[in-house]
Amino acid sequence: MTTADPSLESLARIEHPEYILEKMQPFLELMVYYHCAMLEVKTKLEVLDKGLALHSSRNPFESIKCRLKTPGSIIEKLKRKGYPLSLSSIEENLNDIAGVRVICSFPDDIYDLADSLCAQDDVTVLERKDYIQNPKPNGYRSLHLVIQIPIFLSDGKKEMRVEVQFRTIAMDFWASLEHKVKYKKDICNPEQVAEELRQCAEAISLMDQRMQEIRNSIA
Ligand code: 0O2
């Protein structure tokens, strides 16, 4: 046999881990950059939290959750949106590889924190979606920002995008249940569940406002 069978050739390569590593290395490096950017944003928020706590003796957020999108879900999203499967396409087209979720007690804290973050010299705001002022039809509420920040590497700086979601504890509780419902296939009365969830989102929003008023009255 003079020409190599391509499928056998690729099988043979899999036996050489250095081949896989060589192919994976640029992707893994990009993920490390996103990880660094995510940590940078988390630190910025923690510094803001400490600063605001000093001046007002309150902590604007309850918790922060960070996550990197998995390789499988990166590929799924690129395919679904019709974007090329390449590293430059990931950087150009996907804003949520690095995600930071900030859970606040009160709605006003969301806007105070978000405004302070956006006002920083090295933060560029690329996108702002206010689903608190303009909730989604299903009742989803959160403030979403896509920001770009520099990370400083041994050979220079690189601008990276991070998606930051701000919610109250109550909005987060709602979103996690709604997320579970969305991915559950065997619900027998989906319209009724969706309507119940929409009503709960309204109730939660009213409760958030009342809690805010109580906090304002005792501040
Ligand atoms: P995951 O696993 O949380 O990352 P985009 O992804 O930006 O192209 P879109 O819809 O314009 O698409 O983005 P948007 O509106 O900013 O929402 C993106 C993220 O917000 C979602 O990420 C969810 O985390 C959250 N989100 C948006 N809408 C809803 C909703 O109706 N219910 C819940 N529970 N969460 C929502 P992913 O990629 O879907 O998932």
PDB file of C-alpha atoms and ligand atoms in Angstrom:
ATOM      1  CA  MET A   1       0.000   0.000   0.000  1.00  0.00           C
ATOM      2  CA  THR A   2       1.535   3.263  -1.131  1.00  0.00           C
ATOM      3  CA  THR A   3      -0.912   5.903   0.268  1.00  0.00           C
ATOM      4  CA  ALA A   4      -1.589   6.048   4.002  1.00  0.00           C
ATOM      5  CA  ASP A   5      -5.131   5.472   5.209  1.00  0.00           C
ATOM      6  CA  PRO A   6      -6.074   8.867   6.769  1.00  0.00           C
ATOM      7  CA  SER A   7      -8.180   7.333   9.540  1.00  0.00           C
ATOM      8  CA  LEU A   8      -5.369   4.977  10.521  1.00  0.00           C
ATOM      9  CA  GLU A   9      -2.922   7.846  10.335  1.00  0.00           C
ATOM     10  CA  SER A  10      -4.949   9.859  12.864  1.00  0.00           C
ATOM     11  CA  LEU A  11      -5.270   6.785  15.094  1.00  0.00           C
ATOM     12  CA  ALA A  12      -1.515   6.398  15.024  1.00  0.00           C
ATOM     13  CA  ARG A  13      -1.120  10.043  16.056  1.00  0.00           C
ATOM     14  CA  ILE A  14      -3.376   9.529  19.080  1.00  0.00           C
ATOM     15  CA  GLU A  15      -0.784   7.095  20.324  1.00  0.00           C
ATOM     16  CA  HIS A  16       1.627  10.038  20.470  1.00  0.00           C
ATOM     17  CA  PRO A  17       0.553  12.211  23.381  1.00  0.00           C
ATOM     18  CA  GLU A  18       3.000  14.927  22.281  1.00  0.00           C
ATOM     19  CA  TYR A  19       0.898  15.371  19.097  1.00  0.00           C
ATOM     20  CA  ILE A  20      -2.274  15.875  21.127  1.00  0.00           C
ATOM     21  CA  LEU A  21      -0.503  18.201  23.537  1.00  0.00           C
ATOM     22  CA  GLU A  22       0.919  20.247  20.680  1.00  0.00           C
ATOM     23  CA  LYS A  23      -2.590  20.678  19.214  1.00  0.00           C
ATOM     24  CA  MET A  24      -4.157  21.383  22.609  1.00  0.00           C
ATOM     25  CA  GLN A  25      -1.507  23.775  23.911  1.00  0.00           C
ATOM     26  CA  PRO A  26      -2.847  27.001  22.284  1.00  0.00           C
ATOM     27  CA  PHE A  27      -6.395  26.185  23.477  1.00  0.00           C
ATOM     28  CA  LEU A  28      -5.195  25.458  27.018  1.00  0.00           C
ATOM     29  CA  GLU A  29      -3.205  28.708  27.015  1.00  0.00           C
ATOM     30  CA  LEU A  30      -6.281  30.680  25.966  1.00  0.00           C
ATOM     31  CA  MET A  31      -8.271  29.061  28.792  1.00  0.00           C
ATOM     32  CA  VAL A  32      -5.550  30.074  31.267  1.00  0.00           C
ATOM     33  CA  TYR A  33      -5.859  33.690  30.039  1.00  0.00           C
ATOM     34  CA  TYR A  34      -9.628  33.579  30.562  1.00  0.00           C
ATOM     35  CA  HIS A  35      -9.070  32.081  34.011  1.00  0.00           C
ATOM     36  CA  CYS A  36      -6.675  34.923  34.901  1.00  0.00           C
ATOM     37  CA  ALA A  37      -9.167  37.539  33.665  1.00  0.00           C
ATOM     38  CA  MET A  38     -11.913  35.924  35.741  1.00  0.00           C
ATOM     39  CA  LEU A  39      -9.717  36.043  38.869  1.00  0.00           C
ATOM     40  CA  GLU A  40      -8.855  39.661  38.107  1.00  0.00           C
ATOM     41  CA  VAL A  41     -12.556  40.623  37.989  1.00  0.00           C
ATOM     42  CA  LYS A  42     -13.258  38.644  41.172  1.00  0.00           C
ATOM     43  CA  THR A  43     -10.447  40.513  42.946  1.00  0.00           C
ATOM     44  CA  LYS A  44     -11.723  43.881  41.683  1.00  0.00           C
ATOM     45  CA  LEU A  45     -15.166  43.084  43.122  1.00  0.00           C
ATOM     46  CA  GLU A  46     -13.697  41.916  46.435  1.00  0.00           C
ATOM     47  CA  VAL A  47     -11.684  45.134  46.721  1.00  0.00           C
ATOM     48  CA  LEU A  48     -14.823  47.183  45.998  1.00  0.00           C
ATOM     49  CA  ASP A  49     -16.704  45.161  48.616  1.00  0.00           C
ATOM     50  CA  LYS A  50     -14.043  45.869  51.269  1.00  0.00           C
ATOM     51  CA  GLY A  51     -13.946  49.575  50.355  1.00  0.00           C
ATOM     52  CA  LEU A  52     -17.711  50.021  50.451  1.00  0.00           C
ATOM     53  CA  ALA A  53     -17.883  48.053  53.727  1.00  0.00           C
ATOM     54  CA  LEU A  54     -15.358  50.492  55.275  1.00  0.00           C
ATOM     55  CA  HIS A  55     -17.467  53.540  54.437  1.00  0.00           C
ATOM     56  CA  SER A  56     -20.968  52.214  54.912  1.00  0.00           C
ATOM     57  CA  SER A  57     -20.456  49.249  57.260  1.00  0.00           C
ATOM     58  CA  ARG A  58     -22.287  46.956  54.856  1.00  0.00           C
ATOM     59  CA  ASN A  59     -21.113  44.375  52.333  1.00  0.00           C
ATOM     60  CA  PRO A  60     -22.621  44.922  48.901  1.00  0.00           C
ATOM     61  CA  PHE A  61     -22.431  41.296  47.848  1.00  0.00           C
ATOM     62  CA  GLU A  62     -23.165  37.997  49.550  1.00  0.00           C
ATOM     63  CA  SER A  63     -21.109  35.707  47.309  1.00  0.00           C
ATOM     64  CA  ILE A  64     -19.296  35.435  43.989  1.00  0.00           C
ATOM     65  CA  LYS A  65     -19.324  32.372  41.746  1.00  0.00           C
ATOM     66  CA  CYS A  66     -16.845  31.954  38.884  1.00  0.00           C
ATOM     67  CA  ARG A  67     -16.929  29.469  36.038  1.00  0.00           C
ATOM     68  CA  LEU A  68     -15.069  28.776  32.804  1.00  0.00           C
ATOM     69  CA  LYS A  69     -17.119  27.378  29.920  1.00  0.00           C
ATOM     70  CA  THR A  70     -16.207  23.757  29.224  1.00  0.00           C
ATOM     71  CA  PRO A  71     -14.605  22.805  25.864  1.00  0.00           C
ATOM     72  CA  GLY A  72     -17.764  20.837  24.987  1.00  0.00           C
ATOM     73  CA  SER A  73     -20.070  23.772  25.577  1.00  0.00           C
ATOM     74  CA  ILE A  74     -17.698  26.167  23.723  1.00  0.00           C
ATOM     75  CA  ILE A  75     -17.834  23.923  20.634  1.00  0.00           C
ATOM     76  CA  GLU A  76     -21.616  23.473  20.972  1.00  0.00           C
ATOM     77  CA  LYS A  77     -22.159  27.263  21.115  1.00  0.00           C
ATOM     78  CA  LEU A  78     -19.835  27.996  18.157  1.00  0.00           C
ATOM     79  CA  LYS A  79     -21.664  25.381  16.067  1.00  0.00           C
ATOM     80  CA  ARG A  80     -25.141  26.530  17.167  1.00  0.00           C
ATOM     81  CA  LYS A  81     -24.375  30.151  16.252  1.00  0.00           C
ATOM     82  CA  GLY A  82     -22.663  29.200  12.989  1.00  0.00           C
ATOM     83  CA  TYR A  83     -19.227  30.565  13.939  1.00  0.00           C
ATOM     84  CA  PRO A  84     -15.935  28.986  12.789  1.00  0.00           C
ATOM     85  CA  LEU A  85     -14.359  26.437  15.125  1.00  0.00           C
ATOM     86  CA  SER A  86     -11.099  28.252  15.824  1.00  0.00           C
ATOM     87  CA  LEU A  87      -9.318  30.003  18.660  1.00  0.00           C
ATOM     88  CA  SER A  88      -9.676  33.447  17.068  1.00  0.00           C
ATOM     89  CA  SER A  89     -13.393  32.757  16.588  1.00  0.00           C
ATOM     90  CA  ILE A  90     -13.742  31.970  20.319  1.00  0.00           C
ATOM     91  CA  GLU A  91     -12.144  35.310  21.204  1.00  0.00           C
ATOM     92  CA  GLU A  92     -14.086  37.290  18.602  1.00  0.00           C
ATOM     93  CA  ASN A  93     -17.521  35.723  18.945  1.00  0.00           C
ATOM     94  CA  LEU A  94     -18.018  34.368  22.472  1.00  0.00           C
ATOM     95  CA  ASN A  95     -18.292  36.757  25.403  1.00  0.00           C
ATOM     96  CA  ASP A  96     -19.056  34.268  28.149  1.00  0.00           C
ATOM     97  CA  ILE A  97     -16.047  31.916  28.237  1.00  0.00           C
ATOM     98  CA  ALA A  98     -15.168  33.481  31.596  1.00  0.00           C
ATOM     99  CA  GLY A  99     -18.230  34.096  33.747  1.00  0.00           C
ATOM    100  CA  VAL A 100     -18.529  35.795  37.120  1.00  0.00           C
ATOM    101  CA  ARG A 101     -21.831  35.816  39.004  1.00  0.00           C
ATOM    102  CA  VAL A 102     -22.249  38.311  41.835  1.00  0.00           C
ATOM    103  CA  ILE A 103     -25.041  37.649  44.323  1.00  0.00           C
ATOM    104  CA  CYS A 104     -26.202  40.720  46.246  1.00  0.00           C
ATOM    105  CA  SER A 105     -28.730  41.113  49.044  1.00  0.00           C
ATOM    106  CA  PHE A 106     -30.399  44.267  47.709  1.00  0.00           C
ATOM    107  CA  PRO A 107     -31.128  45.581  44.186  1.00  0.00           C
ATOM    108  CA  ASP A 108     -29.399  48.951  44.859  1.00  0.00           C
ATOM    109  CA  ASP A 109     -26.151  47.120  45.701  1.00  0.00           C
ATOM    110  CA  ILE A 110     -26.200  45.597  42.208  1.00  0.00           C
ATOM    111  CA  TYR A 111     -26.150  49.021  40.546  1.00  0.00           C
ATOM    112  CA  ASP A 112     -23.627  50.519  43.035  1.00  0.00           C
ATOM    113  CA  LEU A 113     -21.218  47.619  42.444  1.00  0.00           C
ATOM    114  CA  ALA A 114     -21.706  47.499  38.684  1.00  0.00           C
ATOM    115  CA  ASP A 115     -21.226  51.285  38.345  1.00  0.00           C
ATOM    116  CA  SER A 116     -18.046  51.195  40.475  1.00  0.00           C
ATOM    117  CA  LEU A 117     -16.642  48.317  38.417  1.00  0.00           C
ATOM    118  CA  CYS A 118     -17.449  49.992  35.088  1.00  0.00           C
ATOM    119  CA  ALA A 119     -15.873  53.271  36.247  1.00  0.00           C
ATOM    120  CA  GLN A 120     -12.415  51.689  36.683  1.00  0.00           C
ATOM    121  CA  ASP A 121      -9.706  52.933  34.277  1.00  0.00           C
ATOM    122  CA  ASP A 122      -8.790  49.535  32.891  1.00  0.00           C
ATOM    123  CA  VAL A 123     -12.364  48.293  32.436  1.00  0.00           C
ATOM    124  CA  THR A 124     -14.061  48.688  29.041  1.00  0.00           C
ATOM    125  CA  VAL A 125     -17.782  47.957  28.946  1.00  0.00           C
ATOM    126  CA  LEU A 126     -18.652  46.149  25.707  1.00  0.00           C
ATOM    127  CA  GLU A 127     -22.269  45.275  26.513  1.00  0.00           C
ATOM    128  CA  ARG A 128     -24.843  45.979  29.213  1.00  0.00           C
ATOM    129  CA  LYS A 129     -28.177  44.137  29.392  1.00  0.00           C
ATOM    130  CA  ASP A 130     -30.458  45.172  32.221  1.00  0.00           C
ATOM    131  CA  TYR A 131     -32.928  42.347  32.702  1.00  0.00           C
ATOM    132  CA  ILE A 132     -33.940  43.875  36.062  1.00  0.00           C
ATOM    133  CA  GLN A 133     -35.395  47.023  34.476  1.00  0.00           C
ATOM    134  CA  ASN A 134     -36.491  44.965  31.447  1.00  0.00           C
ATOM    135  CA  PRO A 135     -37.180  41.395  32.614  1.00  0.00           C
ATOM    136  CA  LYS A 136     -37.320  38.567  30.067  1.00  0.00           C
ATOM    137  CA  PRO A 137     -40.894  37.389  29.262  1.00  0.00           C
ATOM    138  CA  ASN A 138     -40.320  34.268  31.420  1.00  0.00           C
ATOM    139  CA  GLY A 139     -39.555  36.521  34.432  1.00  0.00           C
ATOM    140  CA  TYR A 140     -35.736  36.247  34.369  1.00  0.00           C
ATOM    141  CA  ARG A 141     -34.059  39.171  36.116  1.00  0.00           C
ATOM    142  CA  SER A 142     -30.333  39.983  36.356  1.00  0.00           C
ATOM    143  CA  LEU A 143     -27.941  42.691  35.236  1.00  0.00           C
ATOM    144  CA  HIS A 144     -25.479  41.383  32.625  1.00  0.00           C
ATOM    145  CA  LEU A 145     -22.235  43.119  31.664  1.00  0.00           C
ATOM    146  CA  VAL A 146     -19.613  42.073  29.160  1.00  0.00           C
ATOM    147  CA  ILE A 147     -16.408  43.827  30.113  1.00  0.00           C
ATOM    148  CA  GLN A 148     -12.907  43.769  28.698  1.00  0.00           C
ATOM    149  CA  ILE A 149      -9.930  43.948  31.040  1.00  0.00           C
ATOM    150  CA  PRO A 150      -6.172  43.626  30.559  1.00  0.00           C
ATOM    151  CA  ILE A 151      -4.203  40.760  32.039  1.00  0.00           C
ATOM    152  CA  PHE A 152      -0.472  41.258  32.399  1.00  0.00           C
ATOM    153  CA  LEU A 153       1.737  38.407  31.160  1.00  0.00           C
ATOM    154  CA  SER A 154       5.514  37.999  31.157  1.00  0.00           C
ATOM    155  CA  ASP A 155       5.597  38.965  27.464  1.00  0.00           C
ATOM    156  CA  GLY A 156       3.067  41.807  27.497  1.00  0.00           C
ATOM    157  CA  LYS A 157      -0.584  42.485  28.177  1.00  0.00           C
ATOM    158  CA  LYS A 158      -3.660  40.901  26.681  1.00  0.00           C
ATOM    159  CA  GLU A 159      -7.232  42.222  26.691  1.00  0.00           C
ATOM    160  CA  MET A 160      -9.760  39.580  27.735  1.00  0.00           C
ATOM    161  CA  ARG A 161     -13.560  39.553  27.866  1.00  0.00           C
ATOM    162  CA  VAL A 162     -15.498  38.492  30.957  1.00  0.00           C
ATOM    163  CA  GLU A 163     -19.266  38.234  31.410  1.00  0.00           C
ATOM    164  CA  VAL A 164     -20.442  39.498  34.803  1.00  0.00           C
ATOM    165  CA  GLN A 165     -23.962  38.738  36.002  1.00  0.00           C
ATOM    166  CA  PHE A 166     -25.385  40.595  39.023  1.00  0.00           C
ATOM    167  CA  ARG A 167     -28.480  39.283  40.838  1.00  0.00           C
ATOM    168  CA  THR A 168     -30.110  39.400  44.242  1.00  0.00           C
ATOM    169  CA  ILE A 169     -30.223  36.235  46.347  1.00  0.00           C
ATOM    170  CA  ALA A 170     -33.902  35.893  45.463  1.00  0.00           C
ATOM    171  CA  MET A 171     -33.300  36.323  41.704  1.00  0.00           C
ATOM    172  CA  ASP A 172     -30.538  33.689  41.902  1.00  0.00           C
ATOM    173  CA  PHE A 173     -32.844  31.267  43.709  1.00  0.00           C
ATOM    174  CA  TRP A 174     -35.442  31.767  40.966  1.00  0.00           C
ATOM    175  CA  ALA A 175     -32.908  31.406  38.106  1.00  0.00           C
ATOM    176  CA  SER A 176     -31.469  28.167  39.450  1.00  0.00           C
ATOM    177  CA  LEU A 177     -34.918  26.548  39.666  1.00  0.00           C
ATOM    178  CA  GLU A 178     -35.937  27.878  36.236  1.00  0.00           C
ATOM    179  CA  HIS A 179     -32.648  26.532  34.786  1.00  0.00           C
ATOM    180  CA  LYS A 180     -33.446  23.062  36.179  1.00  0.00           C
ATOM    181  CA  VAL A 181     -36.986  23.195  34.766  1.00  0.00           C
ATOM    182  CA  LYS A 182     -35.666  24.273  31.333  1.00  0.00           C
ATOM    183  CA  TYR A 183     -33.499  21.177  31.027  1.00  0.00           C
ATOM    184  CA  LYS A 184     -36.068  18.732  32.408  1.00  0.00           C
ATOM    185  CA  LYS A 185     -37.669  16.863  29.524  1.00  0.00           C
ATOM    186  CA  ASP A 186     -40.511  14.966  31.218  1.00  0.00           C
ATOM    187  CA  ILE A 187     -42.657  17.785  32.655  1.00  0.00           C
ATOM    188  CA  CYS A 188     -46.314  16.977  31.946  1.00  0.00           C
ATOM    189  CA  ASN A 189     -47.679  20.547  32.343  1.00  0.00           C
ATOM    190  CA  PRO A 190     -44.890  22.856  31.042  1.00  0.00           C
ATOM    191  CA  GLU A 191     -47.156  25.880  30.385  1.00  0.00           C
ATOM    192  CA  GLN A 192     -48.499  25.811  33.924  1.00  0.00           C
ATOM    193  CA  VAL A 193     -45.009  25.494  35.406  1.00  0.00           C
ATOM    194  CA  ALA A 194     -43.804  28.404  33.238  1.00  0.00           C
ATOM    195  CA  GLU A 195     -46.730  30.555  34.410  1.00  0.00           C
ATOM    196  CA  GLU A 196     -46.085  29.635  38.074  1.00  0.00           C
ATOM    197  CA  LEU A 197     -42.437  30.604  37.615  1.00  0.00           C
ATOM    198  CA  ARG A 198     -43.389  33.912  35.972  1.00  0.00           C
ATOM    199  CA  GLN A 199     -45.669  34.710  38.931  1.00  0.00           C
ATOM    200  CA  CYS A 200     -42.921  33.761  41.395  1.00  0.00           C
ATOM    201  CA  ALA A 201     -40.533  36.122  39.564  1.00  0.00           C
ATOM    202  CA  GLU A 202     -43.056  38.973  40.056  1.00  0.00           C
ATOM    203  CA  ALA A 203     -43.458  38.109  43.751  1.00  0.00           C
ATOM    204  CA  ILE A 204     -39.678  37.962  44.194  1.00  0.00           C
ATOM    205  CA  SER A 205     -39.268  41.345  42.524  1.00  0.00           C
ATOM    206  CA  LEU A 206     -41.839  42.914  44.872  1.00  0.00           C
ATOM    207  CA  MET A 207     -40.139  41.303  47.858  1.00  0.00           C
ATOM    208  CA  ASP A 208     -36.726  42.623  46.741  1.00  0.00           C
ATOM    209  CA  GLN A 209     -38.207  46.138  46.506  1.00  0.00           C
ATOM    210  CA  ARG A 210     -39.780  45.893  49.976  1.00  0.00           C
ATOM    211  CA  MET A 211     -36.552  44.575  51.508  1.00  0.00           C
ATOM    212  CA  GLN A 212     -34.722  47.471  49.861  1.00  0.00           C
ATOM    213  CA  GLU A 213     -37.219  49.949  51.374  1.00  0.00           C
ATOM    214  CA  ILE A 214     -36.759  48.419  54.843  1.00  0.00           C
ATOM    215  CA  ARG A 215     -32.970  48.623  54.503  1.00  0.00           C
ATOM    216  CA  ASN A 216     -33.216  52.261  53.353  1.00  0.00           C
ATOM    217  CA  SER A 217     -35.452  53.109  56.308  1.00  0.00           C
ATOM    218  CA  ILE A 218     -32.996  51.757  58.892  1.00  0.00           C
ATOM    219  CA  ALA A 219     -29.755  52.915  57.182  1.00  0.00           C
TER     220      ALA A 219
HETATM  221  P1  0O2 B   1     -24.624  29.250  31.491  1.00  0.00           P
HETATM  222  O1  0O2 B   1     -24.362  27.808  31.696  1.00  0.00           O
HETATM  223  O2  0O2 B   1     -25.213  29.925  32.703  1.00  0.00           O
HETATM  224  O3  0O2 B   1     -23.464  30.001  30.924  1.00  0.00           O
HETATM  225  P2  0O2 B   1     -25.374  34.830  24.407  1.00  0.00           P
HETATM  226  O4  0O2 B   1     -25.011  33.588  25.161  1.00  0.00           O
HETATM  227  O5  0O2 B   1     -24.842  36.084  25.074  1.00  0.00           O
HETATM  228  O6  0O2 B   1     -25.074  34.805  22.965  1.00  0.00           O
HETATM  229  P3  0O2 B   1     -27.948  35.731  25.118  1.00  0.00           P
HETATM  230  O7  0O2 B   1     -29.206  34.953  25.398  1.00  0.00           O
HETATM  231  O8  0O2 B   1     -28.077  36.990  24.321  1.00  0.00           O
HETATM  232  O9  0O2 B   1     -26.911  34.775  24.431  1.00  0.00           O
HETATM  233  O10 0O2 B   1     -27.208  36.087  26.443  1.00  0.00           O
HETATM  234  P4  0O2 B   1     -27.790  36.677  27.757  1.00  0.00           P
HETATM  235  O11 0O2 B   1     -29.204  37.111  27.579  1.00  0.00           O
HETATM  236  O12 0O2 B   1     -26.818  37.728  28.212  1.00  0.00           O
HETATM  237  O13 0O2 B   1     -27.800  35.415  28.731  1.00  0.00           O
HETATM  238  C1  0O2 B   1     -26.685  34.608  28.914  1.00  0.00           C
HETATM  239  C2  0O2 B   1     -26.698  33.911  30.272  1.00  0.00           C
HETATM  240  O14 0O2 B   1     -27.622  34.514  31.175  1.00  0.00           O
HETATM  241  C3  0O2 B   1     -27.116  32.449  30.214  1.00  0.00           C
HETATM  242  O15 0O2 B   1     -25.995  31.683  29.936  1.00  0.00           O
HETATM  243  C4  0O2 B   1     -27.658  32.218  31.625  1.00  0.00           C
HETATM  244  O16 0O2 B   1     -26.588  32.067  32.564  1.00  0.00           O
HETATM  245  C5  0O2 B   1     -28.325  33.528  31.927  1.00  0.00           C
HETATM  246  N1  0O2 B   1     -29.739  33.554  31.480  1.00  0.00           N
HETATM  247  C6  0O2 B   1     -30.226  34.286  30.455  1.00  0.00           C
HETATM  248  N2  0O2 B   1     -31.554  34.100  30.336  1.00  0.00           N
HETATM  249  C7  0O2 B   1     -31.909  33.230  31.295  1.00  0.00           C
HETATM  250  C8  0O2 B   1     -33.176  32.635  31.669  1.00  0.00           C
HETATM  251  O17 0O2 B   1     -34.222  32.888  31.097  1.00  0.00           O
HETATM  252  N3  0O2 B   1     -33.138  31.765  32.734  1.00  0.00           N
HETATM  253  C9  0O2 B   1     -31.990  31.463  33.397  1.00  0.00           C
HETATM  254  N4  0O2 B   1     -32.074  30.594  34.425  1.00  0.00           N
HETATM  255  N5  0O2 B   1     -30.783  31.995  33.060  1.00  0.00           N
HETATM  256  C10 0O2 B   1     -30.745  32.861  32.015  1.00  0.00           C
HETATM  257  P5  0O2 B   1     -26.092  30.260  29.280  1.00  0.00           P
HETATM  258  O18 0O2 B   1     -25.026  30.181  28.253  1.00  0.00           O
HETATM  259  O19 0O2 B   1     -27.501  29.979  28.834  1.00  0.00           O
HETATM  260  O20 0O2 B   1     -25.787  29.255  30.412  1.00  0.00           O
END
